Amino acid sequence: MCFNETNGRISKLMSMIKALPINLSNLQKTVLQQIVRGTTNPYRLVRRAKLILAAASGESNSSISRRLELDRVQVRQWRSRWFEEREKLSAAEEQQVTEKALMVLIKGILSDRPRPGTTKSFTVEQVVQIVAIACEECEKSDRPVSHWTPSELADEAIKRGIVEKISPRSVGRFLKRSDITPHLVRYWLNAKIDDPLKFKKQVKYICELHQEAKTLLEQGIHLISTDEMTGIQALERLFPNKRIKPKQVEKIEFEYERHGTLSLIANWDVARGKVVSPSIGPTRTEQDFSEHIQRTIKIDEKAEWIFIVDKLNTHKSESLVKLVAESCGITIDLGRKGKEGILQSMDSRADFLSDESHRIRFVYIPKHTSWLNQIECWFSILVRRLLKRITVRSTEELSQKILNFIDYFNQHFAKPFVWKFKGFKDHK
């Protein structure tokens, strides 16, 4: 008997085997659909979820096999696996488990079982103790290093008698599942807040402004987030970049020639979600910022303007006070800088500039809260999408590329940031 004839008879016999019925509850169907839509789920898990959904809809094993490009034996196996676990699933639902808990159970059913010869799994207690070590300082275990590696954690777990034997790879899996990353570090600033109540009040007020930006615009009030990006280098790479290829990232030449720096003063229209009236030049002096604000308010000379800025000295300058006074028709004596009156100090000038009765006013974010200033979010976009990779031969070319990017961004990507933070809650 030839091979093809034998294979044909086997296929015929398999087709005669009645497919096991698959019945899904509404919750099971919902969880399986979530697995299919999940962008981070392994492909094999997604395909098995599709298999069960298809089987529940009455599709035959042969049809599922062709559509999902699986062997019919695999289709029958996973169909049988689900059929065998149906009572466990029903019992879980009778106990009114959460959707998340059912998701874990279903993922376990659709996952590969341990293969013969694999080592015995570790207990939950052992895994927890190993993860706890990863959260300790290495010096407490007499290890003169700054952070743990899987190899050192495995060695420490054995030394403490938590396990008799464990591989660094197993430790790595435990850390990954627990979302513990000893190899990563991030800078953090512990801000010194003199008046916590005042600080929370200021943060809440700025968040409220962000959320009311569209309403303010309808009332003729422009809410603008403003700041400077200084020291933007005009770098000319000595050799062209090597473009991206399959399995190869783009390569940027390490050596460069420097052609000077620029400063960008940018405005982010919070309600419209775009950059307006940018200023680019070699400096960011008191005069530069004052002229920038003057050009901005000329866009709509009769409207009200609220500028969200940090507490940089150029944002509380004599020039800025005089500009606001002139624009708002304020004729009172402003005093003398460093001597008396409104111009006396930065604090007195800031009080005048933040006066809510003025048509043009400034709102100052607290110290170390640049994350409250939305223009900072846009600056990060500018760096990622343009500045990080470009090569230019002059500051003039750099300036033009930045302006071109701003026009491109406003045309294709203008959209307000979704601001969900409403301020810090008061803890009683």
Short mmCIF file of C-alpha atoms in Angstrom, two decimals:
data_model
loop_
_atom_site.label_atom_id
_atom_site.label_comp_id
_atom_site.label_asym_id
_atom_site.label_seq_id
_atom_site.Cartn_x
_atom_site.Cartn_y
_atom_site.Cartn_z
CA MET A 1 0.00 0.00 0.00
CA CYS A 2 1.50 3.33 -1.02
CA PHE A 3 2.03 6.30 1.32
CA ASN A 4 -0.56 8.56 -0.37
CA GLU A 5 -3.25 5.87 -0.05
CA THR A 6 -2.47 5.34 3.66
CA ASN A 7 -2.47 9.09 4.31
CA GLY A 8 -5.78 9.44 2.50
CA ARG A 9 -7.41 6.72 4.63
CA ILE A 10 -6.16 8.39 7.84
CA SER A 11 -7.58 11.73 6.70
CA LYS A 12 -10.90 10.05 5.86
CA LEU A 13 -11.06 8.38 9.28
CA MET A 14 -10.28 11.66 11.03
CA SER A 15 -13.02 13.44 9.10
CA MET A 16 -15.50 10.76 10.24
CA ILE A 17 -14.70 11.45 13.91
CA LYS A 18 -17.46 13.65 15.27
CA ALA A 19 -16.15 16.99 16.49
CA LEU A 20 -16.74 17.63 20.18
CA PRO A 21 -19.36 20.32 20.80
CA ILE A 22 -18.11 23.63 22.18
CA ASN A 23 -20.56 25.82 24.07
CA LEU A 24 -19.46 29.19 25.42
CA SER A 25 -21.08 31.40 28.01
CA ASN A 26 -21.30 35.10 27.28
CA LEU A 27 -18.44 35.82 29.68
CA GLN A 28 -16.20 33.13 28.16
CA LYS A 29 -16.89 34.51 24.69
CA THR A 30 -16.05 38.04 25.86
CA VAL A 31 -12.74 36.93 27.39
CA LEU A 32 -11.75 34.97 24.27
CA GLN A 33 -12.52 38.00 22.10
CA GLN A 34 -10.36 40.16 24.36
CA ILE A 35 -7.49 37.70 23.91
CA VAL A 36 -7.90 37.89 20.12
CA ARG A 37 -7.87 41.69 20.17
CA GLY A 38 -4.98 41.96 22.64
CA THR A 39 -1.93 43.50 20.96
CA THR A 40 0.59 42.01 23.42
CA ASN A 41 -0.70 38.43 23.54
CA PRO A 42 1.49 35.71 21.97
CA TYR A 43 0.40 34.75 18.46
CA ARG A 44 -0.12 31.11 19.42
CA LEU A 45 -2.50 32.16 22.22
CA VAL A 46 -4.47 34.42 19.87
CA ARG A 47 -4.76 31.66 17.28
CA ARG A 48 -6.02 29.15 19.86
CA ALA A 49 -8.63 31.64 21.09
CA LYS A 50 -9.78 32.10 17.48
CA LEU A 51 -9.96 28.31 17.18
CA ILE A 52 -12.31 27.97 20.18
CA LEU A 53 -14.51 30.85 19.00
CA ALA A 54 -14.78 29.25 15.57
CA ALA A 55 -15.60 25.86 17.06
CA ALA A 56 -18.32 27.41 19.20
CA SER A 57 -19.85 29.01 16.10
CA GLY A 58 -20.24 25.54 14.53
CA GLU A 59 -17.31 25.66 12.13
CA SER A 60 -15.85 22.26 11.27
CA ASN A 61 -12.34 21.14 12.19
CA SER A 62 -11.37 21.01 8.51
CA SER A 63 -12.53 24.58 7.92
CA ILE A 64 -10.76 25.84 11.04
CA SER A 65 -7.61 23.99 10.01
CA ARG A 66 -7.55 25.67 6.60
CA ARG A 67 -8.43 29.15 7.80
CA LEU A 68 -5.99 29.27 10.74
CA GLU A 69 -3.31 27.23 8.93
CA LEU A 70 -3.23 24.54 11.61
CA ASP A 71 -2.97 20.79 11.33
CA ARG A 72 -6.34 19.09 11.91
CA VAL A 73 -4.77 17.04 14.70
CA GLN A 74 -3.92 20.31 16.51
CA VAL A 75 -7.46 21.59 16.01
CA ARG A 76 -8.89 18.39 17.53
CA GLN A 77 -6.42 18.51 20.42
CA TRP A 78 -7.29 22.07 21.44
CA ARG A 79 -10.98 21.43 20.93
CA SER A 80 -10.67 18.39 23.21
CA ARG A 81 -8.66 20.37 25.76
CA TRP A 82 -11.42 22.98 26.00
CA PHE A 83 -14.10 20.28 26.19
CA GLU A 84 -12.25 18.58 29.06
CA GLU A 85 -11.97 21.85 31.00
CA ARG A 86 -15.62 22.89 30.51
CA GLU A 87 -16.63 21.83 34.03
CA LYS A 88 -13.79 23.80 35.58
CA LEU A 89 -14.88 26.89 33.63
CA SER A 90 -18.53 26.43 34.63
CA ALA A 91 -17.56 26.00 38.29
CA ALA A 92 -15.50 29.19 38.17
CA GLU A 93 -18.43 31.16 36.78
CA GLU A 94 -20.78 29.68 39.38
CA GLN A 95 -18.44 31.08 42.02
CA GLN A 96 -18.87 34.46 40.30
CA VAL A 97 -15.16 34.97 39.61
CA THR A 98 -14.10 38.28 38.10
CA GLU A 99 -13.49 38.69 34.40
CA LYS A 100 -9.78 39.11 35.13
CA ALA A 101 -9.66 35.84 37.07
CA LEU A 102 -11.47 34.02 34.27
CA MET A 103 -8.96 35.50 31.81
CA VAL A 104 -6.10 33.92 33.80
CA LEU A 105 -7.90 30.56 33.85
CA ILE A 106 -8.62 30.59 30.10
CA LYS A 107 -5.07 31.61 29.24
CA GLY A 108 -3.87 28.67 31.33
CA ILE A 109 -6.12 26.28 29.41
CA LEU A 110 -4.85 27.61 26.07
CA SER A 111 -1.19 27.48 27.11
CA ASP A 112 1.25 24.63 26.46
CA ARG A 113 1.48 22.03 29.20
CA PRO A 114 4.89 21.23 30.73
CA ARG A 115 6.79 18.80 28.53
CA PRO A 116 8.07 15.46 29.86
CA GLY A 117 11.45 15.80 31.50
CA THR A 118 11.02 19.41 32.62
CA THR A 119 12.08 20.31 36.15
CA LYS A 120 9.55 20.60 38.93
CA SER A 121 7.95 24.03 39.13
CA PHE A 122 8.75 26.35 42.02
CA THR A 123 6.22 27.19 44.69
CA VAL A 124 4.60 30.60 44.98
CA GLU A 125 6.40 31.14 48.29
CA GLN A 126 9.79 30.51 46.67
CA VAL A 127 9.06 32.89 43.79
CA VAL A 128 7.92 35.61 46.21
CA GLN A 129 11.10 35.25 48.29
CA ILE A 130 13.31 35.48 45.18
CA VAL A 131 11.48 38.59 43.98
CA ALA A 132 11.84 40.08 47.48
CA ILE A 133 15.63 39.66 47.28
CA ALA A 134 15.61 41.60 43.99
CA CYS A 135 14.04 44.52 45.85
CA GLU A 136 16.74 44.56 48.53
CA GLU A 137 19.99 46.51 48.47
CA CYS A 138 22.86 44.30 47.31
CA GLU A 139 25.14 45.48 50.12
CA LYS A 140 22.90 43.75 52.67
CA SER A 141 23.98 40.47 51.09
CA ASP A 142 27.68 41.47 51.10
CA ARG A 143 27.73 42.06 47.35
CA PRO A 144 29.64 45.24 46.33
CA VAL A 145 27.46 46.00 43.29
CA SER A 146 24.72 48.55 42.63
CA HIS A 147 21.98 46.20 41.40
CA TRP A 148 21.09 42.54 41.03
CA THR A 149 21.49 40.32 37.98
CA PRO A 150 19.57 37.04 37.47
CA SER A 151 22.79 35.08 38.04
CA GLU A 152 23.46 36.77 41.37
CA LEU A 153 19.84 36.37 42.45
CA ALA A 154 19.95 32.66 41.62
CA ASP A 155 23.16 32.29 43.63
CA GLU A 156 21.71 34.23 46.58
CA ALA A 157 18.49 32.19 46.57
CA ILE A 158 20.51 28.97 46.79
CA LYS A 159 22.77 30.43 49.48
CA ARG A 160 19.77 31.38 51.63
CA GLY A 161 18.25 27.92 51.23
CA ILE A 162 15.16 29.16 49.39
CA VAL A 163 15.76 26.63 46.60
CA GLU A 164 18.22 23.78 46.12
CA LYS A 165 18.84 24.67 42.50
CA ILE A 166 17.64 27.33 40.07
CA SER A 167 18.87 28.77 36.79
CA PRO A 168 19.32 32.50 36.03
CA ARG A 169 16.81 32.06 33.21
CA SER A 170 14.13 30.94 35.67
CA VAL A 171 14.89 33.93 37.89
CA GLY A 172 14.60 36.18 34.85
CA ARG A 173 11.14 34.77 34.12
CA PHE A 174 10.01 35.40 37.70
CA LEU A 175 11.22 39.01 37.53
CA LYS A 176 9.51 39.59 34.19
CA ARG A 177 6.19 38.23 35.45
CA SER A 178 6.45 40.45 38.54
CA ASP A 179 7.44 43.50 36.46
CA ILE A 180 10.68 43.88 38.44
CA THR A 181 13.55 45.39 36.42
CA PRO A 182 16.77 45.66 38.50
CA HIS A 183 18.79 46.52 35.36
CA LEU A 184 16.84 49.74 34.74
CA VAL A 185 17.14 53.03 36.60
CA ARG A 186 15.44 56.40 36.25
CA TYR A 187 16.35 59.79 37.69
CA TRP A 188 14.05 61.10 40.39
CA LEU A 189 13.86 64.42 42.18
CA ASN A 190 12.56 64.74 45.74
CA ALA A 191 11.19 68.25 45.53
CA LYS A 192 11.30 70.38 48.68
CA ILE A 193 7.82 71.88 49.10
CA ASP A 194 7.67 74.68 51.67
CA ASP A 195 3.88 74.96 51.73
CA PRO A 196 2.15 71.70 50.65
CA LEU A 197 -1.37 73.19 50.79
CA LYS A 198 -0.39 76.13 48.58
CA PHE A 199 1.44 73.78 46.22
CA LYS A 200 -1.61 71.51 45.81
CA LYS A 201 -3.84 74.52 45.24
CA GLN A 202 -1.56 75.85 42.47
CA VAL A 203 -1.35 72.45 40.76
CA LYS A 204 -5.11 72.00 40.91
CA TYR A 205 -5.70 75.47 39.44
CA ILE A 206 -3.41 74.82 36.46
CA CYS A 207 -5.05 71.43 35.84
CA GLU A 208 -8.45 73.13 35.85
CA LEU A 209 -7.19 75.63 33.26
CA HIS A 210 -6.06 72.78 31.00
CA GLN A 211 -9.43 71.08 31.25
CA GLU A 212 -11.34 74.32 30.61
CA ALA A 213 -9.20 75.40 27.63
CA LYS A 214 -11.93 74.86 25.03
CA THR A 215 -14.51 76.71 27.12
CA LEU A 216 -12.09 79.59 27.61
CA LEU A 217 -11.46 79.79 23.86
CA GLU A 218 -15.21 79.99 23.22
CA GLN A 219 -15.20 82.99 25.59
CA GLY A 220 -12.38 84.60 23.59
CA ILE A 221 -9.59 83.66 26.01
CA HIS A 222 -6.43 82.04 24.62
CA LEU A 223 -4.71 79.58 26.98
CA ILE A 224 -1.07 79.27 25.93
CA SER A 225 1.66 77.05 27.36
CA THR A 226 5.03 78.75 26.76
CA ASP A 227 8.65 77.86 27.37
CA GLU A 228 12.12 77.92 25.85
CA MET A 229 14.22 75.11 24.44
CA THR A 230 17.80 76.36 24.61
CA GLY A 231 21.11 75.09 23.29
CA ILE A 232 19.71 73.32 20.21
CA GLN A 233 22.91 72.31 18.43
CA ALA A 234 23.40 72.62 14.69
CA LEU A 235 25.35 69.41 14.11
CA GLU A 236 26.68 68.27 10.77
CA ARG A 237 27.52 64.56 10.73
CA LEU A 238 30.80 63.87 8.98
CA PHE A 239 29.25 61.00 7.01
CA PRO A 240 25.66 60.30 5.90
CA ASN A 241 23.41 58.11 8.03
CA LYS A 242 23.14 54.46 7.06
CA ARG A 243 19.48 53.95 6.33
CA ILE A 244 17.35 51.28 7.94
CA LYS A 245 17.42 47.80 6.41
CA PRO A 246 15.72 44.50 7.24
CA LYS A 247 17.10 43.35 10.63
CA GLN A 248 19.26 46.52 10.87
CA VAL A 249 18.40 49.77 12.63
CA GLU A 250 19.41 53.11 11.18
CA LYS A 251 23.01 54.05 12.02
CA ILE A 252 24.04 57.64 12.75
CA GLU A 253 27.65 58.77 12.36
CA PHE A 254 29.19 59.40 15.78
CA GLU A 255 31.53 62.26 14.81
CA TYR A 256 30.18 65.65 13.82
CA GLU A 257 31.06 69.29 13.22
CA ARG A 258 29.27 71.87 15.36
CA HIS A 259 27.92 75.03 13.71
CA GLY A 260 26.52 76.88 16.71
CA THR A 261 23.31 76.73 18.75
CA LEU A 262 19.79 78.16 18.67
CA SER A 263 17.04 78.82 21.19
CA LEU A 264 13.39 78.13 20.45
CA ILE A 265 10.62 79.97 22.30
CA ALA A 266 7.41 78.11 21.54
CA ASN A 267 3.72 78.51 22.35
CA TRP A 268 1.37 75.55 22.66
CA ASP A 269 -2.27 76.46 22.08
CA VAL A 270 -3.86 74.19 24.69
CA ALA A 271 -7.37 74.28 23.20
CA ARG A 272 -6.37 73.84 19.54
CA GLY A 273 -3.45 71.50 20.14
CA LYS A 274 -0.92 73.22 17.91
CA VAL A 275 2.18 75.43 18.04
CA VAL A 276 1.62 79.13 17.36
CA SER A 277 3.97 82.06 16.74
CA PRO A 278 7.33 80.35 17.45
CA SER A 279 10.49 82.44 17.88
CA ILE A 280 13.93 81.11 16.95
CA GLY A 281 17.19 82.94 17.57
CA PRO A 282 20.68 82.68 19.05
CA THR A 283 19.64 83.86 22.54
CA ARG A 284 16.76 83.78 25.00
CA THR A 285 17.22 87.08 26.85
CA GLU A 286 14.66 89.20 28.67
CA GLN A 287 14.18 91.21 25.48
CA ASP A 288 13.80 88.06 23.36
CA PHE A 289 10.98 86.75 25.55
CA SER A 290 9.21 90.09 25.78
CA GLU A 291 9.28 90.50 21.97
CA HIS A 292 8.04 86.93 21.60
CA ILE A 293 5.00 87.64 23.80
CA GLN A 294 4.37 90.87 21.89
CA ARG A 295 4.30 89.02 18.55
CA THR A 296 2.01 86.37 20.04
CA ILE A 297 -0.67 88.72 21.36
CA LYS A 298 -0.75 90.57 18.02
CA ILE A 299 -2.40 87.43 16.58
CA ASP A 300 -5.59 88.54 18.36
CA GLU A 301 -4.95 91.98 19.83
CA LYS A 302 -8.32 92.46 21.55
CA ALA A 303 -8.57 88.97 23.06
CA GLU A 304 -7.61 87.85 26.54
CA TRP A 305 -4.43 85.82 26.93
CA ILE A 306 -3.34 83.44 29.69
CA PHE A 307 0.27 82.25 29.47
CA ILE A 308 1.37 79.25 31.54
CA VAL A 309 5.10 79.63 32.24
CA ASP A 310 7.75 78.55 34.73
CA LYS A 311 9.40 80.90 37.22
CA LEU A 312 12.44 81.79 35.11
CA ASN A 313 13.63 85.37 35.74
CA THR A 314 12.96 86.40 32.11
CA HIS A 315 9.30 85.50 32.69
CA LYS A 316 9.11 88.15 35.46
CA SER A 317 11.10 90.91 33.76
CA GLU A 318 10.78 94.66 33.66
CA SER A 319 10.24 94.56 29.88
CA LEU A 320 7.36 92.12 30.28
CA VAL A 321 5.67 94.27 32.94
CA LYS A 322 5.89 97.34 30.71
CA LEU A 323 4.52 95.37 27.73
CA VAL A 324 1.51 94.12 29.69
CA ALA A 325 0.85 97.55 31.18
CA GLU A 326 0.94 99.21 27.76
CA SER A 327 -1.19 96.48 26.10
CA CYS A 328 -3.81 96.58 28.87
CA GLY A 329 -3.92 100.38 29.06
CA ILE A 330 -2.56 100.51 32.61
CA THR A 331 -1.18 104.00 33.28
CA ILE A 332 -0.21 103.79 36.96
CA ASP A 333 3.36 104.45 38.08
CA LEU A 334 5.25 101.15 37.84
CA GLY A 335 8.08 102.29 40.09
CA ARG A 336 11.77 101.56 39.57
CA LYS A 337 13.53 98.22 39.21
CA GLY A 338 15.33 97.29 42.42
CA LYS A 339 13.99 100.37 44.20
CA GLU A 340 10.23 100.64 44.57
CA GLY A 341 6.78 99.88 43.22
CA ILE A 342 5.74 97.08 40.90
CA LEU A 343 9.17 96.87 39.25
CA GLN A 344 11.02 96.60 42.58
CA SER A 345 11.57 92.80 42.64
CA MET A 346 10.79 89.62 40.78
CA ASP A 347 8.07 88.81 43.32
CA SER A 348 6.38 92.20 42.87
CA ARG A 349 6.62 91.92 39.09
CA ALA A 350 5.20 88.36 39.19
CA ASP A 351 2.26 89.57 41.31
CA PHE A 352 1.48 92.22 38.69
CA LEU A 353 1.87 89.84 35.74
CA SER A 354 -0.41 87.22 37.34
CA ASP A 355 -3.19 89.70 38.21
CA GLU A 356 -6.46 88.09 37.04
CA SER A 357 -8.00 91.48 36.27
CA HIS A 358 -5.55 92.02 33.40
CA ARG A 359 -6.45 91.09 29.81
CA ILE A 360 -2.98 89.55 29.50
CA ARG A 361 -1.73 87.57 32.45
CA PHE A 362 0.73 84.86 33.41
CA VAL A 363 0.20 81.74 35.49
CA TYR A 364 3.41 80.44 37.09
CA ILE A 365 3.82 76.72 37.64
CA PRO A 366 5.39 75.67 40.98
CA LYS A 367 9.08 74.82 41.11
CA HIS A 368 10.00 71.37 39.74
CA THR A 369 6.63 70.88 38.00
CA SER A 370 7.60 71.27 34.35
CA TRP A 371 5.27 68.32 33.66
CA LEU A 372 2.39 70.74 34.22
CA ASN A 373 3.50 72.81 31.23
CA GLN A 374 2.13 71.14 28.10
CA ILE A 375 4.71 72.70 25.79
CA GLU A 376 7.25 70.37 27.41
CA CYS A 377 5.30 67.42 25.97
CA TRP A 378 5.58 68.94 22.51
CA PHE A 379 9.31 69.59 22.96
CA SER A 380 9.80 65.85 23.50
CA ILE A 381 7.95 65.23 20.21
CA LEU A 382 10.25 67.70 18.44
CA VAL A 383 13.34 65.92 19.77
CA ARG A 384 12.12 62.42 18.87
CA ARG A 385 10.73 63.25 15.43
CA LEU A 386 13.38 65.72 14.21
CA LEU A 387 16.30 66.92 16.31
CA LYS A 388 17.66 63.53 17.37
CA ARG A 389 18.61 62.42 13.83
CA ILE A 390 18.99 65.44 11.58
CA THR A 391 22.28 66.78 10.18
CA VAL A 392 22.62 70.46 9.23
CA ARG A 393 25.38 72.73 7.93
CA SER A 394 24.31 75.95 9.65
CA THR A 395 22.02 77.46 12.25
CA GLU A 396 19.96 78.93 9.40
CA GLU A 397 19.31 75.44 8.03
CA LEU A 398 18.48 74.18 11.51
CA SER A 399 16.02 77.04 12.04
CA GLN A 400 14.27 76.34 8.75
CA LYS A 401 13.98 72.62 9.50
CA ILE A 402 12.37 73.38 12.87
CA LEU A 403 9.89 75.80 11.28
CA ASN A 404 9.10 73.26 8.56
CA PHE A 405 8.45 70.62 11.21
CA ILE A 406 6.13 72.97 13.11
CA ASP A 407 4.11 73.62 9.93
CA TYR A 408 4.00 69.88 9.20
CA PHE A 409 2.93 69.04 12.75
CA ASN A 410 0.19 71.69 12.78
CA GLN A 411 -1.14 70.49 9.44
CA HIS A 412 -1.17 66.74 10.10
CA PHE A 413 -1.06 66.11 13.85
CA ALA A 414 -2.61 69.13 15.58
CA LYS A 415 -4.69 67.78 18.43
CA PRO A 416 -5.13 68.87 22.07
CA PHE A 417 -3.42 66.72 24.66
CA VAL A 418 -5.82 64.68 26.78
CA TRP A 419 -5.26 66.03 30.29
CA LYS A 420 -6.73 63.68 32.91
CA PHE A 421 -4.82 64.71 36.03
CA LYS A 422 -7.02 66.89 38.26
CA GLY A 423 -4.59 67.57 41.07
CA PHE A 424 -3.38 65.86 44.21
CA LYS A 425 -5.95 64.43 46.58
CA ASP A 426 -5.98 65.55 50.18
CA HIS A 427 -5.07 62.68 52.51
CA LYS A 428 -6.81 62.90 55.81
#
